[in-house]
Amino acid sequence: MTKLYVAQETENSCGIACLSSIAKFYNIDFRSNDLINLRGGNFQGNTLLELKKIAGSIGLEANGYMCTIEELEKCSHPAILHTINSNGFTHFIVSYGYMNNHFLLMDPALGVLYYTKEELNNIWATKSILLFESSKKKGNQNIKPSCKKNYIRKYLLPLINADYRLLFITFILSAFTSLFGVASAVFLQTLVDTILPQKNFQTLLSYLLCYCCIILISQIASYVNTNFIITQNLFFNIRIIKKLLHKIFQLPISFFMVIKTGDIISRLNYAEKIQNSIIYLVNTIIIELLMMFFSIFVLLWYDWSIALATLLSIPLLALITYFYSVKISKQNETLMREYATFDTYSIDTLSGIREIRSFQKEDVFFRRLLSFYKNTQRTSRLLKHTNTNYELSIGMVSVFFSFFTILLGSYYVMIGRIHLGALFAIITIVTMIIQSSIKIVSYAVDIQEAKMAFKRIIFLLDCKTEKELLTSAINNDFTMKEVVINRLEIKNLSFNYFNQPLLLKNINFIVETGQIVSIFGTIGTGKTTIINLIQRFYTGYSGKILYNAHNIEEFSISGWRSMIGYVPQQTKTFVGTIKDNITLFEKNPDTKRVFELCNQLMAKKELTDSITLDLQIDENGSNLSGGQKQIIGIARALYKRPKILLLDEPTSSLDKESELAIINILKEIKNELIIIMITHKPEIAKLSDKIYVIENKTFSCNGNHDDLIYRSNMYSKAYNMLIS
């Protein structure tokens, strides 16, 4: 049953984890990463209906029902149950049947559970289920089954191989210093049994000086080894973070719709845990293994019976470790997930501090954030208790075997089987063997945290990049010949976000250089989605988007976007100067062009004389007005010298005078590029050369202001309401 357990990757991905578990049950290879590889939308499966749709895409047949606990008891097929968790949020679990008066459940947050009818009834208030009666394939699958991969060989070993020389040196140095531990025991035995009985001070002094020199060399080797470890640690951490950051910047937009910022940051922070585990393995565990075997060999040379008694402790320690490692693994996974949730809500809350302060909701958000932190501490406390119990258990075993071997060795001294010096050496060696055994078996516990960290990092590394998803590109080196009049055309475009109803249907659209074209419509009609499709943020649409009669998929993704300037509804500012934000931290920016653009766009001194290009912008642009941010966004897009300018509500934060000034600038430059502007303001759309009105999923009509105003349509109604 434990093989069917699938932990949820994020706070609200329990539904996908349940599907993954059922896919395992029916021997279908499915990973949550595969959903991100499709197209934008809701991948989480927040309702049973959404889960049913996703199940169909991976070859599972499922149907939703309402049922009682008695009916569920008789069910022999896997079923996803809609429950409410302790935080009051929707949560999904899987029921795998009823046996021995208990329901066998797979909870993505807690693990494999056995609930009585009463216990399940307390959390299953909705009595709704999604029943999986077979795994018959249904037509063409949207998601191709993924091959099982050796992630350690694919991702981890290449990172480690770069440091194999350093790791080998640290291994040799660690082995060298560790052997002195065994040598110390032999020295003690020689000192007691041979040197001291001679009563020769010169011999004693020479012996001690020799030993001190060896210890000094050991300390120097340890010092050098530590410095090598620090160096390797630095190189490894930089490499893995570099790989992760590079991967994150290559992931599709849909990834960031699924994974929250705090969750991504928490996964980045786990890199150090993996590094610590590698260092611990190379410089501790392998060395301890060698030292343990060497110590056992020496102990056998002293007395085989004492060696045998000592060896009996190892399987017992291993058994205790196995028992606790399972519990610690689950608790570690829960703790990491809860810290990721806390990070997410912390970022979300602190970024909205102005709104919280304005509505005087400090206490509400304080308690909300504190409750998430308390959850992490409760799990942390439980984990610490488990670790403490584990340490107590292995401590008691080590004390018992140490006592027994010392007692046995002392008895052998009394009967003359061994000498007193040999007893001292045996006690030292036995202690070393038991301590080495504890370190080795404890690594199985310590590595659980690294395994969980590696698993969470692999989720990032194993997602396909945007370029990998755009497999339909014909020629990534395709270049367009320069023409005077460029033309962008959309033909019969239809699109829906994954797991969502159709949003756009049979969209047809033409715009050329020299035109300002507006897409006019109400909120939520898909205007911004059209802009995103032009930028190739999403795939999976039907129809064509053509640029100068060439499908835009013929261009490399970087080549295509290099021709586009985009101004979003809300301009994102970064910590840096205004010039940095316009040039996006270009190494050798054209300062003269930046200054000219700002002067052009400065209507009514939006960027006042006191705000220079070298002004440092605070986090989220808190020291700028909304209008100033929008002007920075427009300047950023124009600085790029694009061939296509996409504007999404570009003047929503500007006053009328500044708004008109921006439109006039666009009219001045329209002969140089294609301009597409999204707006729901009829007074702005009026100033365009052509207006496309979107309603009921398609363009209902198009034309200039004079064409549309005398006809009955959404635009004319909105304009008449404005002037009436």
XYZ file of C-alpha atoms in Angstrom:
724
model
C 0.000 0.000 0.000
C 2.862 2.375 0.733
C 3.810 2.136 -2.966
C 0.521 3.873 -3.796
C 1.278 6.836 -1.548
C 1.912 10.062 -3.468
C 2.645 13.234 -1.529
C 1.154 16.474 -2.779
C 3.771 18.780 -4.286
C 2.068 22.034 -3.322
C -0.512 23.214 -0.826
C -3.452 22.781 -3.195
C -2.315 19.896 -5.413
C -3.894 17.124 -3.348
C -6.283 16.264 -6.187
C -3.423 15.697 -8.631
C -1.605 13.574 -6.035
C -4.744 11.433 -5.682
C -4.858 10.964 -9.457
C -1.179 9.991 -9.485
C -1.854 7.366 -6.821
C -4.775 5.873 -8.756
C -2.680 5.939 -11.946
C -0.088 3.843 -10.071
C -2.871 1.479 -9.022
C -3.767 0.931 -12.693
C -0.079 0.866 -13.798
C -0.317 4.144 -15.705
C 2.838 6.243 -15.567
C 1.707 9.783 -14.797
C 3.442 12.742 -13.176
C 1.970 16.067 -12.129
C 4.713 17.726 -14.224
C 2.924 16.471 -17.331
C -0.028 18.770 -16.677
C 2.222 21.828 -16.663
C 3.450 20.720 -20.066
C 0.101 21.357 -21.754
C -1.242 24.913 -21.704
C -2.301 27.642 -19.286
C -5.175 27.195 -16.887
C -6.146 25.431 -13.715
C -4.029 22.298 -13.228
C -4.702 21.784 -9.553
C -7.968 19.894 -9.814
C -9.877 21.911 -7.235
C -13.204 20.190 -7.944
C -14.237 16.627 -8.693
C -15.374 17.745 -12.154
C -11.891 19.095 -12.924
C -10.336 15.856 -11.668
C -12.702 13.867 -13.883
C -11.553 15.837 -16.950
C -7.884 15.380 -16.080
C -8.452 11.669 -15.423
C -9.880 11.286 -18.920
C -6.763 12.882 -20.406
C -4.499 10.226 -18.855
C -6.643 7.218 -19.728
C -8.724 6.800 -16.567
C -12.508 6.440 -16.616
C -14.181 8.158 -13.686
C -17.699 9.145 -12.680
C -18.972 11.339 -9.876
C -21.546 10.156 -7.361
C -23.176 11.061 -4.075
C -23.109 8.141 -1.671
C -23.394 7.167 1.966
C -20.669 5.701 4.130
C -22.422 2.320 3.923
C -22.382 2.404 0.110
C -18.696 3.375 0.129
C -18.029 0.380 2.384
C -19.269 -1.946 -0.375
C -17.239 -0.219 -3.112
C -14.362 -2.330 -4.476
C -12.853 0.316 -6.776
C -10.600 3.271 -5.903
C -12.473 6.502 -5.258
C -11.453 10.099 -4.605
C -13.332 11.581 -1.649
C -14.035 15.288 -1.272
C -13.270 16.215 2.349
C -12.603 19.352 4.405
C -9.274 19.555 6.248
C -8.531 21.086 9.646
C -7.917 24.519 8.078
C -11.352 24.501 6.470
C -9.983 24.009 2.939
C -11.118 21.519 0.309
C -8.986 18.381 0.481
C -9.039 15.168 -1.531
C -8.136 11.681 -0.332
C -8.351 8.235 -1.964
C -10.314 5.311 -0.582
C -8.932 1.907 -1.576
C -11.604 -0.169 0.107
C -12.902 -1.361 3.467
C -11.292 -4.183 5.420
C -11.016 -5.249 9.046
C -13.567 -2.601 10.073
C -11.389 0.196 8.669
C -11.263 2.225 5.451
C -7.885 2.079 3.725
C -7.131 5.695 2.775
C -4.331 7.524 0.965
C -4.063 11.108 2.199
C -1.551 13.135 0.093
C -0.780 15.291 3.131
C -0.601 12.629 5.859
C 0.198 9.299 4.207
C -1.547 5.924 4.386
C -4.338 5.962 6.984
C -6.812 3.493 8.463
C -10.079 5.162 9.498
C -13.161 3.763 11.140
C -16.584 4.707 9.792
C -16.976 7.354 12.474
C -13.557 8.910 11.817
C -14.144 9.091 8.061
C -17.662 10.408 8.542
C -16.285 13.344 10.552
C -14.167 14.672 7.655
C -16.284 13.502 4.703
C -19.187 15.903 5.049
C -20.017 16.339 1.341
C -20.534 12.603 0.672
C -19.350 13.181 -2.907
C -16.892 10.846 -4.632
C -15.178 10.297 -7.958
C -15.257 6.566 -8.655
C -12.638 4.941 -10.916
C -14.141 1.775 -12.330
C -11.519 1.009 -15.002
C -8.417 2.298 -16.745
C -9.600 1.792 -20.308
C -7.903 4.240 -22.687
C -10.229 6.793 -24.206
C -9.116 7.860 -27.671
C -5.922 9.853 -28.023
C -4.310 10.767 -24.768
C -3.386 14.394 -24.267
C -0.556 13.363 -22.019
C 2.033 10.862 -23.129
C 3.156 8.461 -20.424
C 6.559 9.436 -19.158
C 9.435 7.028 -18.921
C 10.860 6.249 -15.526
C 14.070 8.139 -15.038
C 17.076 7.726 -12.860
C 17.032 11.251 -11.488
C 20.231 10.802 -9.480
C 22.149 9.814 -12.618
C 20.500 12.510 -14.715
C 20.691 15.503 -12.388
C 22.817 14.861 -9.302
C 25.834 12.923 -10.585
C 26.806 15.539 -13.223
C 26.867 18.147 -10.453
C 29.002 15.926 -8.213
C 31.340 14.754 -10.997
C 32.606 18.292 -11.463
C 34.094 18.057 -7.945
C 35.319 14.467 -8.007
C 38.958 15.534 -7.516
C 38.102 17.641 -4.476
C 35.877 14.898 -3.086
C 38.611 12.307 -3.605
C 41.153 14.484 -1.777
C 38.755 15.044 1.133
C 38.077 11.313 1.212
C 41.808 10.500 1.473
C 42.370 13.153 4.137
C 39.340 11.987 6.122
C 40.517 8.378 5.928
C 43.995 9.437 7.050
C 42.705 11.318 10.110
C 40.194 8.599 11.004
C 42.813 5.860 11.106
C 44.531 7.701 13.953
C 41.499 6.881 16.084
C 42.301 3.175 15.826
C 46.024 3.920 16.168
C 45.311 5.697 19.463
C 43.828 2.506 20.883
C 46.919 0.517 19.875
C 49.134 3.267 21.320
C 47.288 3.074 24.632
C 47.717 -0.700 24.797
C 51.442 -0.438 23.946
C 51.912 2.327 26.521
C 50.307 0.330 29.354
C 51.632 -3.134 28.520
C 55.101 -2.353 27.085
C 56.436 1.179 27.668
C 55.406 1.839 31.286
C 56.617 -1.542 32.640
C 60.130 -0.712 31.295
C 60.278 2.356 33.610
C 62.563 4.067 31.080
C 61.809 7.795 30.939
C 63.795 8.360 27.720
C 61.862 5.616 25.927
C 58.575 7.040 27.268
C 59.489 10.568 26.137
C 60.505 9.394 22.649
C 57.290 7.378 22.342
C 55.098 10.305 23.437
C 56.902 12.771 21.145
C 56.410 10.429 18.223
C 52.715 10.110 19.069
C 52.348 13.911 19.400
C 53.916 14.409 15.967
C 51.438 11.969 14.461
C 48.520 13.745 16.190
C 49.827 17.116 14.957
C 49.992 15.818 11.382
C 46.445 14.513 11.832
C 45.231 17.951 12.957
C 46.891 19.658 9.988
C 45.298 17.127 7.632
C 41.931 17.783 9.280
C 42.405 21.547 8.819
C 43.273 21.146 5.129
C 40.345 18.770 4.690
C 37.919 21.288 6.203
C 39.080 23.957 3.763
C 38.618 21.587 0.835
C 35.087 20.826 2.068
C 34.275 24.544 2.292
C 35.540 25.039 -1.275
C 33.571 22.081 -2.610
C 30.488 23.263 -0.738
C 30.749 26.674 -2.393
C 31.230 25.286 -5.911
C 28.413 22.757 -5.572
C 25.894 25.245 -4.183
C 26.650 27.741 -6.947
C 26.281 25.025 -9.604
C 22.981 23.669 -8.342
C 21.461 27.118 -7.780
C 22.694 28.187 -11.220
C 21.046 25.122 -12.749
C 17.800 25.729 -10.856
C 17.608 29.441 -11.660
C 18.399 28.799 -15.327
C 15.655 26.180 -15.400
C 13.122 28.454 -13.691
C 13.698 31.239 -16.216
C 13.119 28.742 -19.061
C 9.848 27.288 -17.726
C 6.530 28.088 -19.423
C 4.164 30.721 -18.053
C 1.761 27.919 -17.098
C 4.273 26.722 -14.492
C 3.967 29.985 -12.575
C 0.195 29.668 -12.653
C 0.538 26.409 -10.729
C 3.513 26.910 -8.393
C 3.471 29.882 -6.048
C 6.452 32.168 -5.487
C 6.985 31.079 -1.879
C 6.990 27.437 -2.930
C 9.655 28.097 -5.582
C 11.836 29.967 -3.074
C 11.534 27.168 -0.515
C 12.634 24.624 -3.132
C 15.686 26.747 -3.964
C 16.616 26.820 -0.289
C 16.740 23.007 -0.165
C 19.903 22.875 -2.297
C 22.099 23.214 0.801
C 20.488 20.169 2.410
C 21.529 18.035 -0.564
C 25.082 19.371 -0.402
C 25.349 18.641 3.329
C 24.162 15.099 2.707
C 26.804 14.546 -0.006
C 29.611 15.866 2.208
C 28.366 13.759 5.106
C 28.336 10.667 2.894
C 31.836 11.172 1.475
C 33.613 12.457 4.567
C 31.761 10.653 7.326
C 29.800 7.581 6.290
C 32.328 6.036 3.910
C 35.130 6.795 6.355
C 33.143 5.390 9.261
C 32.519 2.220 7.261
C 36.217 1.800 6.559
C 37.125 2.562 10.145
C 34.474 0.179 11.473
C 35.736 -2.704 9.328
C 39.342 -1.954 10.265
C 38.376 -1.701 13.960
C 36.530 -5.017 13.781
C 39.615 -6.617 12.238
C 41.797 -5.222 15.056
C 39.242 -6.302 17.671
C 39.204 -9.826 16.230
C 42.970 -9.835 16.604
C 42.564 -8.982 20.306
C 39.652 -11.367 21.040
C 37.075 -12.910 18.728
C 34.323 -13.296 21.360
C 34.361 -9.593 22.288
C 34.304 -8.722 18.580
C 31.279 -11.002 18.043
C 29.416 -9.461 20.998
C 30.074 -5.988 19.607
C 28.898 -6.958 16.118
C 25.517 -8.070 17.516
C 24.688 -4.407 18.174
C 24.765 -3.492 14.463
C 21.605 -5.349 13.249
C 19.659 -4.116 16.277
C 20.695 -0.519 15.579
C 19.748 -0.966 11.907
C 16.303 -2.326 12.846
C 15.571 0.614 15.152
C 16.749 3.039 12.468
C 14.490 1.509 9.825
C 11.482 1.806 12.120
C 12.097 5.491 12.838
C 13.242 6.484 9.330
C 9.760 5.851 7.886
C 8.141 8.159 10.449
C 10.825 10.820 10.114
C 10.547 10.764 6.313
C 6.814 11.530 6.381
C 7.221 14.213 9.036
C 10.055 15.833 7.061
C 7.907 15.919 3.945
C 5.003 17.491 5.822
C 7.302 20.061 7.438
C 8.826 21.101 4.098
C 5.382 21.500 2.572
C 4.159 23.575 5.520
C 7.216 25.841 5.385
C 6.565 26.346 1.660
C 2.970 27.315 2.489
C 4.164 29.735 5.164
C 6.652 31.308 2.721
C 3.909 31.708 0.123
C 1.469 33.389 2.483
C 4.223 35.551 3.993
C 5.146 36.957 0.577
C 1.484 37.390 -0.335
C 0.652 39.169 2.939
C 3.669 41.472 3.118
C 3.301 42.526 -0.521
C -0.224 43.714 0.295
C 0.636 45.645 3.459
C -0.805 48.916 2.084
C -4.223 47.368 1.499
C -4.119 45.634 4.881
C -3.252 48.910 6.620
C -5.871 50.854 4.661
C -8.676 48.456 5.618
C -7.347 48.113 9.194
C -7.059 44.335 8.871
C -3.649 44.011 10.511
C -4.988 41.772 13.259
C -6.808 39.471 10.827
C -3.748 38.905 8.627
C -1.463 38.692 11.655
C -3.538 35.841 13.100
C -3.807 34.193 9.679
C -0.056 34.249 9.090
C 0.677 33.199 12.657
C -1.621 30.175 12.303
C 0.416 28.952 9.316
C 3.626 29.400 11.291
C 2.156 27.500 14.249
C 1.418 24.614 11.896
C 5.099 24.453 10.950
C 6.137 24.522 14.600
C 3.706 21.782 15.598
C 5.102 19.538 12.878
C 8.651 20.588 13.786
C 7.987 19.704 17.426
C 6.616 16.308 16.429
C 9.697 15.698 14.258
C 12.029 16.691 17.095
C 10.211 14.349 19.488
C 10.591 11.508 16.990
C 14.306 12.272 16.611
C 14.695 12.418 20.387
C 12.992 9.039 20.793
C 15.252 7.619 18.103
C 18.387 8.965 19.782
C 17.223 7.557 23.125
C 16.616 4.121 21.600
C 20.009 3.821 19.922
C 21.655 5.359 23.001
C 20.212 2.643 25.236
C 21.377 -0.063 22.829
C 24.898 1.388 22.703
C 25.056 1.650 26.515
C 23.952 -1.963 26.924
C 26.505 -3.362 24.474
C 29.276 -1.115 25.815
C 28.533 -2.338 29.332
C 28.483 -5.969 28.212
C 31.778 -5.787 26.276
C 33.550 -3.928 29.117
C 32.274 -6.524 31.585
C 33.422 -9.360 29.340
C 36.822 -7.739 28.743
C 37.334 -7.092 32.465
C 36.528 -10.712 33.207
C 39.137 -11.805 30.651
C 41.733 -9.604 32.401
C 40.858 -11.194 35.738
C 41.355 -14.699 34.387
C 44.539 -13.683 32.537
C 43.192 -14.149 29.025
C 44.198 -10.584 28.033
C 46.400 -7.864 29.553
C 45.229 -4.609 31.122
C 46.550 -2.532 28.213
C 44.646 -4.713 25.778
C 41.467 -4.040 27.809
C 41.986 -0.299 27.459
C 42.496 -0.729 23.708
C 39.426 -2.982 23.437
C 37.237 -0.458 25.295
C 38.407 2.296 22.942
C 37.861 0.185 19.828
C 34.433 -1.082 20.957
C 33.333 2.503 21.609
C 34.565 3.484 18.148
C 32.715 0.582 16.483
C 29.439 1.365 18.238
C 29.751 5.102 17.509
C 30.575 4.366 13.858
C 27.588 2.020 13.650
C 25.336 4.720 15.084
C 26.590 7.278 12.555
C 26.152 4.868 9.657
C 22.629 3.755 10.526
C 21.664 7.313 11.499
C 22.578 8.410 7.999
C 19.487 6.530 6.843
C 17.489 8.972 8.974
C 19.497 12.068 8.070
C 19.284 11.314 4.371
C 15.473 11.365 4.507
C 15.534 15.151 4.699
C 17.948 15.286 1.764
C 15.730 12.870 -0.188
C 12.695 15.078 0.388
C 14.713 18.144 -0.614
C 15.974 16.361 -3.740
C 12.444 15.280 -4.604
C 11.158 18.857 -4.381
C 14.047 20.173 -6.456
C 13.533 17.427 -9.057
C 9.982 18.694 -9.529
C 11.527 21.905 -10.894
C 14.291 20.266 -12.907
C 12.014 17.684 -14.506
C 9.487 20.184 -15.876
C 9.850 20.763 -19.583
C 11.105 24.169 -20.638
C 9.141 26.438 -22.921
C 11.454 25.623 -25.838
C 11.017 21.877 -25.277
C 7.245 22.289 -25.388
C 7.281 24.224 -28.643
C 8.198 21.169 -30.693
C 6.256 22.397 -33.713
C 8.876 24.996 -34.667
C 9.902 24.276 -38.249
C 13.208 26.084 -38.307
C 14.551 27.830 -35.240
C 17.000 29.798 -37.396
C 14.233 31.205 -39.588
C 14.704 34.927 -40.255
C 12.350 37.389 -41.907
C 13.366 39.650 -44.753
C 12.956 43.341 -44.003
C 9.760 44.819 -45.467
C 8.204 48.264 -45.274
C 4.713 47.100 -44.316
C 4.537 44.266 -41.791
C 1.319 42.323 -41.372
C 0.015 40.247 -38.457
C -2.957 38.015 -39.147
C -4.965 35.654 -36.958
C -6.996 33.005 -38.807
C -9.827 30.982 -37.246
C -8.196 30.938 -33.819
C -9.956 29.014 -31.040
C -8.571 28.449 -27.567
C -9.445 27.261 -24.113
C -7.280 27.016 -21.032
C -6.616 23.466 -19.905
C -9.568 22.031 -18.023
C -11.681 25.108 -18.866
C -14.520 25.810 -21.346
C -13.864 27.413 -24.731
C -12.764 31.041 -24.322
C -12.065 32.126 -27.920
C -13.847 30.808 -31.016
C -12.987 31.447 -34.670
C -11.079 34.671 -34.073
C -10.066 36.443 -37.301
C -7.943 39.546 -37.152
C -5.616 41.594 -39.399
C -3.337 44.494 -38.477
C -0.572 46.157 -40.489
C 2.196 48.669 -39.958
C 0.678 52.147 -39.916
C -2.418 51.122 -37.956
C -3.439 51.390 -34.334
C -5.913 48.572 -33.774
C -7.951 48.279 -30.576
C -9.543 45.140 -29.192
C -12.598 46.368 -27.294
C -14.608 44.261 -24.874
C -15.762 43.760 -21.335
C -13.714 42.185 -18.558
C -13.057 38.444 -18.916
C -13.804 38.127 -22.633
C -10.302 36.912 -23.571
C -8.645 40.140 -24.757
C -5.452 39.580 -22.747
C -5.435 35.925 -23.786
C -5.144 36.993 -27.437
C -2.081 39.067 -26.512
C -0.588 36.079 -24.649
C -1.173 33.798 -27.637
C 0.553 36.274 -29.953
C 3.544 36.191 -27.577
C 3.406 32.362 -27.616
C 2.988 32.088 -23.865
C 0.428 29.319 -24.434
C 0.101 26.516 -26.952
C -2.762 24.202 -27.806
C -4.850 26.601 -29.885
C -6.450 25.778 -33.218
C -6.086 28.098 -36.177
C -3.057 30.126 -37.245
C -1.208 33.265 -36.251
C 0.722 34.609 -39.244
C 3.375 37.301 -39.516
C 4.015 38.412 -43.088
C 2.308 35.188 -44.260
C 4.611 33.001 -42.130
C 3.341 30.983 -39.184
C 4.839 32.460 -36.005
C 5.783 28.920 -34.953
C 8.448 29.014 -37.667
C 10.403 31.522 -35.580
C 12.521 30.570 -32.602
C 10.829 31.672 -29.405
C 13.589 34.173 -28.616
C 13.647 35.490 -32.182
C 9.887 36.021 -32.194
C 9.724 37.778 -28.838
C 12.654 40.005 -29.753
C 10.299 41.673 -32.253
C 7.571 42.307 -29.665
C 7.226 45.144 -27.185
C 4.651 44.428 -24.478
C 3.008 46.728 -21.943
C 0.947 44.745 -19.382
C -1.995 46.031 -17.369
C 0.218 46.428 -14.321
C 3.847 47.286 -14.968
C 6.262 45.290 -12.843
C 9.125 47.386 -11.480
C 12.338 45.899 -10.143
C 14.648 47.122 -7.414
C 17.049 49.409 -9.284
C 17.042 52.811 -10.956
C 14.428 54.109 -13.376
C 16.991 53.708 -16.162
C 17.585 50.089 -15.101
C 13.850 49.432 -15.226
C 13.468 50.892 -18.702
C 16.485 49.059 -20.146
C 15.911 45.991 -17.932
C 19.494 46.111 -16.655
C 21.135 46.213 -20.082
C 24.935 46.206 -19.734
C 25.577 49.156 -22.050
C 22.278 51.057 -22.215
C 21.565 53.847 -24.670
C 21.111 56.556 -22.047
C 20.327 59.193 -24.660
C 17.410 57.129 -26.016
C 16.105 56.483 -22.505
C 16.163 60.222 -21.784
C 14.396 61.041 -25.073
C 11.670 58.455 -24.434
C 11.035 59.784 -20.947
C 10.807 63.350 -22.258
C 8.314 62.230 -24.903
C 6.145 60.361 -22.422
C 6.335 62.884 -19.604
C 2.987 64.552 -20.184
C 2.134 66.887 -17.320
C 5.500 66.019 -15.759
C 4.389 62.539 -14.686
C 8.070 61.845 -14.199
C 8.776 65.134 -12.465
C 12.065 66.994 -12.423
C 12.710 65.622 -8.933
C 12.480 62.056 -10.260
C 15.632 61.453 -12.287
C 16.675 58.424 -14.302
C 19.024 57.479 -11.469
C 16.272 57.418 -8.853
C 16.342 54.139 -6.920
C 12.980 52.369 -7.130
C 11.791 50.617 -3.983
C 10.366 47.100 -3.827
C 7.227 46.845 -5.995
C 7.736 50.499 -6.973
C 6.251 51.756 -3.718
C 7.830 55.198 -4.241
C 6.178 55.646 -7.667
C 2.609 56.434 -8.632
C 0.574 54.112 -10.825
C 0.908 56.540 -13.724
C 4.677 56.733 -13.357
C 4.875 52.934 -13.434
C 2.802 52.816 -16.630
C 5.050 55.380 -18.317
C 8.084 53.278 -17.342
C 6.324 50.256 -18.873
C 5.620 52.074 -22.148
C 9.180 53.445 -22.286
C 10.500 49.922 -21.634
C 8.531 48.531 -24.583
C 9.533 51.345 -26.959
C 13.212 51.233 -25.927
C 13.304 47.730 -27.372
C 12.520 49.137 -30.881
C 9.881 46.450 -31.515
C 8.146 45.654 -34.776
C 4.958 44.751 -32.911
C 3.727 46.770 -29.920
C 1.163 45.079 -27.660
C -0.582 47.351 -25.159
C -2.871 45.942 -22.467
C -4.869 48.826 -20.940
C -1.778 51.070 -21.216
C -3.409 54.249 -19.869
C -5.594 52.924 -17.066
C -3.629 54.809 -14.373
C -3.114 58.050 -16.321
C -5.130 61.259 -16.259
C -6.906 62.403 -19.417
C -4.160 64.781 -20.538
C -1.417 62.176 -20.128
C -3.653 59.567 -21.723
C -4.156 61.721 -24.801
C -0.426 62.469 -24.977
C 0.375 58.733 -25.039
C -2.131 58.142 -27.844
C -0.617 61.011 -29.844
C 2.851 59.471 -29.443
C 1.490 56.144 -30.700
C 0.039 57.913 -33.732
C 3.449 59.449 -34.429
C 5.243 56.083 -34.415
C 2.531 53.872 -35.948
C 4.183 53.973 -39.390
C 7.191 52.180 -37.894
C 5.453 49.236 -36.220
C 2.269 47.265 -35.694
C 0.262 48.504 -32.687
C -2.412 46.413 -30.973
C -4.135 47.936 -27.965
C -6.532 46.292 -25.535
C -9.076 48.549 -23.883
C -12.536 48.589 -22.383
C -12.700 52.392 -22.600
C -14.688 53.581 -25.654
C -13.016 57.016 -25.502
C -9.612 55.331 -26.050
C -10.839 52.866 -28.665
C -12.326 55.823 -30.587
C -8.815 57.126 -31.301
C -7.776 53.866 -33.043
C -7.706 53.302 -36.782
C -9.703 50.117 -36.373
C -11.709 48.558 -33.552
C -12.432 44.857 -33.084
C -15.337 44.232 -30.699
C -15.113 40.930 -28.824
C -18.197 39.330 -27.299
C -19.573 35.811 -27.048
C -16.060 34.352 -27.561
C -15.465 35.966 -30.953
C -15.213 39.288 -32.795
C -18.809 40.317 -33.366
C -17.905 43.298 -35.555
C -15.028 45.542 -36.575
C -14.391 48.916 -38.177
C -13.384 52.428 -37.231
C -15.310 54.645 -34.840
C -17.538 56.119 -37.535
C -18.384 52.659 -38.904
C -19.404 51.242 -35.540
C -21.117 54.166 -33.848
C -24.179 54.081 -36.091
C -24.692 50.347 -35.723
C -26.065 48.376 -32.801
C -23.133 46.734 -31.032
C -21.354 46.656 -27.693
C -19.018 49.487 -28.649
C -21.761 51.884 -29.770
C -23.766 51.181 -26.628
C -20.735 51.839 -24.403
C -19.899 55.052 -26.288
C -23.469 56.355 -26.149
C -23.555 55.669 -22.407
C -20.326 57.664 -22.076
C -21.587 60.790 -23.856
C -25.148 60.698 -22.541
